[in-house]
Coordinates of C-alpha atoms in Angstrom, one line a residue:
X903 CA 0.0 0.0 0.0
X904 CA 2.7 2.5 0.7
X905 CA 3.9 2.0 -2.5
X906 CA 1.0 2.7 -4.2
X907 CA 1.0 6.4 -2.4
X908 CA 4.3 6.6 -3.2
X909 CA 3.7 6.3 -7.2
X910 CA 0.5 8.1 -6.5
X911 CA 2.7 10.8 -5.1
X912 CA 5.3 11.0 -7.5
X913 CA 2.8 11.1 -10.6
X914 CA 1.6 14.1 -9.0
X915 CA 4.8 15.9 -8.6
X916 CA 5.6 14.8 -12.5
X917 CA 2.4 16.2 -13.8
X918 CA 2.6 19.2 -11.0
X919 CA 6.0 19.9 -12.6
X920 CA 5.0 19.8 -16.4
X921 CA 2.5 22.1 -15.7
X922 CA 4.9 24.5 -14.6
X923 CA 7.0 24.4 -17.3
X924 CA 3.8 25.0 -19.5
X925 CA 3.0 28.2 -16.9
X926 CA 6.7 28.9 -17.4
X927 CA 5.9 29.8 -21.4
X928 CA 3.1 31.4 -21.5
X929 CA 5.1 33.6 -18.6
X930 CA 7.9 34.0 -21.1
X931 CA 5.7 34.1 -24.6
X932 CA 2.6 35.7 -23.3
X933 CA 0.8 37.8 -25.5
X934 CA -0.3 40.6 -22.8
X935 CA 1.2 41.6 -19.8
X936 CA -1.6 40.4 -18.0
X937 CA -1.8 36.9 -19.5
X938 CA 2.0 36.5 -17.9
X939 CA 1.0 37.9 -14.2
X940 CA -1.9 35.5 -14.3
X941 CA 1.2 32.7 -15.8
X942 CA 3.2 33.7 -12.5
X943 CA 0.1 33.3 -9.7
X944 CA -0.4 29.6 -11.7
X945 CA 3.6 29.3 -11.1
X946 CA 2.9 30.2 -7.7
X947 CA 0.0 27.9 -7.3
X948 CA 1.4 25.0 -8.7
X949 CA 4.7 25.3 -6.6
X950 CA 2.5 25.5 -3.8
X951 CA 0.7 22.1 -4.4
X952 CA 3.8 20.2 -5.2
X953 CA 5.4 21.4 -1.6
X954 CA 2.0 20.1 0.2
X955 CA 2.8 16.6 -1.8
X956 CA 6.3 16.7 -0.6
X957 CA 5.2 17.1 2.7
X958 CA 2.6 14.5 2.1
X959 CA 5.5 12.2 0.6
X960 CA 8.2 13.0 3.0
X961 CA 6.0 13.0 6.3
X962 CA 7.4 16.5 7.4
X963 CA 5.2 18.6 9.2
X964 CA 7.5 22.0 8.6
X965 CA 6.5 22.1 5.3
X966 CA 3.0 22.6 5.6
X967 CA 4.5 26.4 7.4
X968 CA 6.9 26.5 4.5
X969 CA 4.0 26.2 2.0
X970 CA 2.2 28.5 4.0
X971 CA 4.7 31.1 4.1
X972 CA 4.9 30.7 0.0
X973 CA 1.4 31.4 -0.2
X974 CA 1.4 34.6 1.5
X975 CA 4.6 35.8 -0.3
X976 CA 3.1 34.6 -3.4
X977 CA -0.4 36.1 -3.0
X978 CA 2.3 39.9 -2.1
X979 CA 4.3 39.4 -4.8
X980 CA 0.8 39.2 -7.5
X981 CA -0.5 41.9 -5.9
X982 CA 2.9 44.2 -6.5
X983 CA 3.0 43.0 -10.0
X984 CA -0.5 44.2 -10.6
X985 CA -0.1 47.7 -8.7
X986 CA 3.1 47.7 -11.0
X987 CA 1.1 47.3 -14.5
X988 CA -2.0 49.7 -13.0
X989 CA 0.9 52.5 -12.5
X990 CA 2.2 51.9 -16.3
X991 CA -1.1 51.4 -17.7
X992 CA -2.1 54.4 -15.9
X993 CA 1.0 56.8 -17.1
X994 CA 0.3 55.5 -21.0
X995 CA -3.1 56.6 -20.5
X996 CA -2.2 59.8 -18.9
X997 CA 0.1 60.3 -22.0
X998 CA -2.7 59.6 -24.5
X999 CA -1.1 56.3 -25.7
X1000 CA -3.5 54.4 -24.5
X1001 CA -7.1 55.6 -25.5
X1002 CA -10.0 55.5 -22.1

């Protein structure tokens, strides 16, 4: 049985990690600006999960406070990129770039 939740497990972080790398590209190739912040929360997300496996897998309590000390500087750091693009998308509008 263990073994079963230890394949269980590592599927999980395989698929966890190719979805990353997916998040990764649209991150790099997005279209938008905001089609890559929402890439990076996904990033964020997904790193998230695969730490709560680990700590499934592993049978360490600590990470359970590591992954929720990600989360909160994941969830600040999205909301700095987003007052970041507001401010420029603000400015080009100011400028007449962008029309209202």
């Amino acid at each position: 049985m263990q073994d079963a939740y230890q394949t269980l497990y590592t599927v999980a972080l395989v698929v966890l990690s190719l979805l990353t790398l997916l998040c990764l590209e649209r991150a790099v190739r997005g279209p938008g600006i905001s089609s890559r912040i929402i890439a990076i929360n996904m990033i964020c997300t997904l790193t998230l999960a695969m730490i709560c496996v680990l700590a499934l897998m592993l049978g360490e309590g600590y990470l359970a406070d590591v992954a929720l000390l990600y989360a909160m500087i994941g969830f600040l750091a999205i909301v700095v990129l987003c007052k970041v693009y507001m401010g420029v998308a603000m400015e080009k509008r100011e400028k007449g770039d962008i029309p209202k």
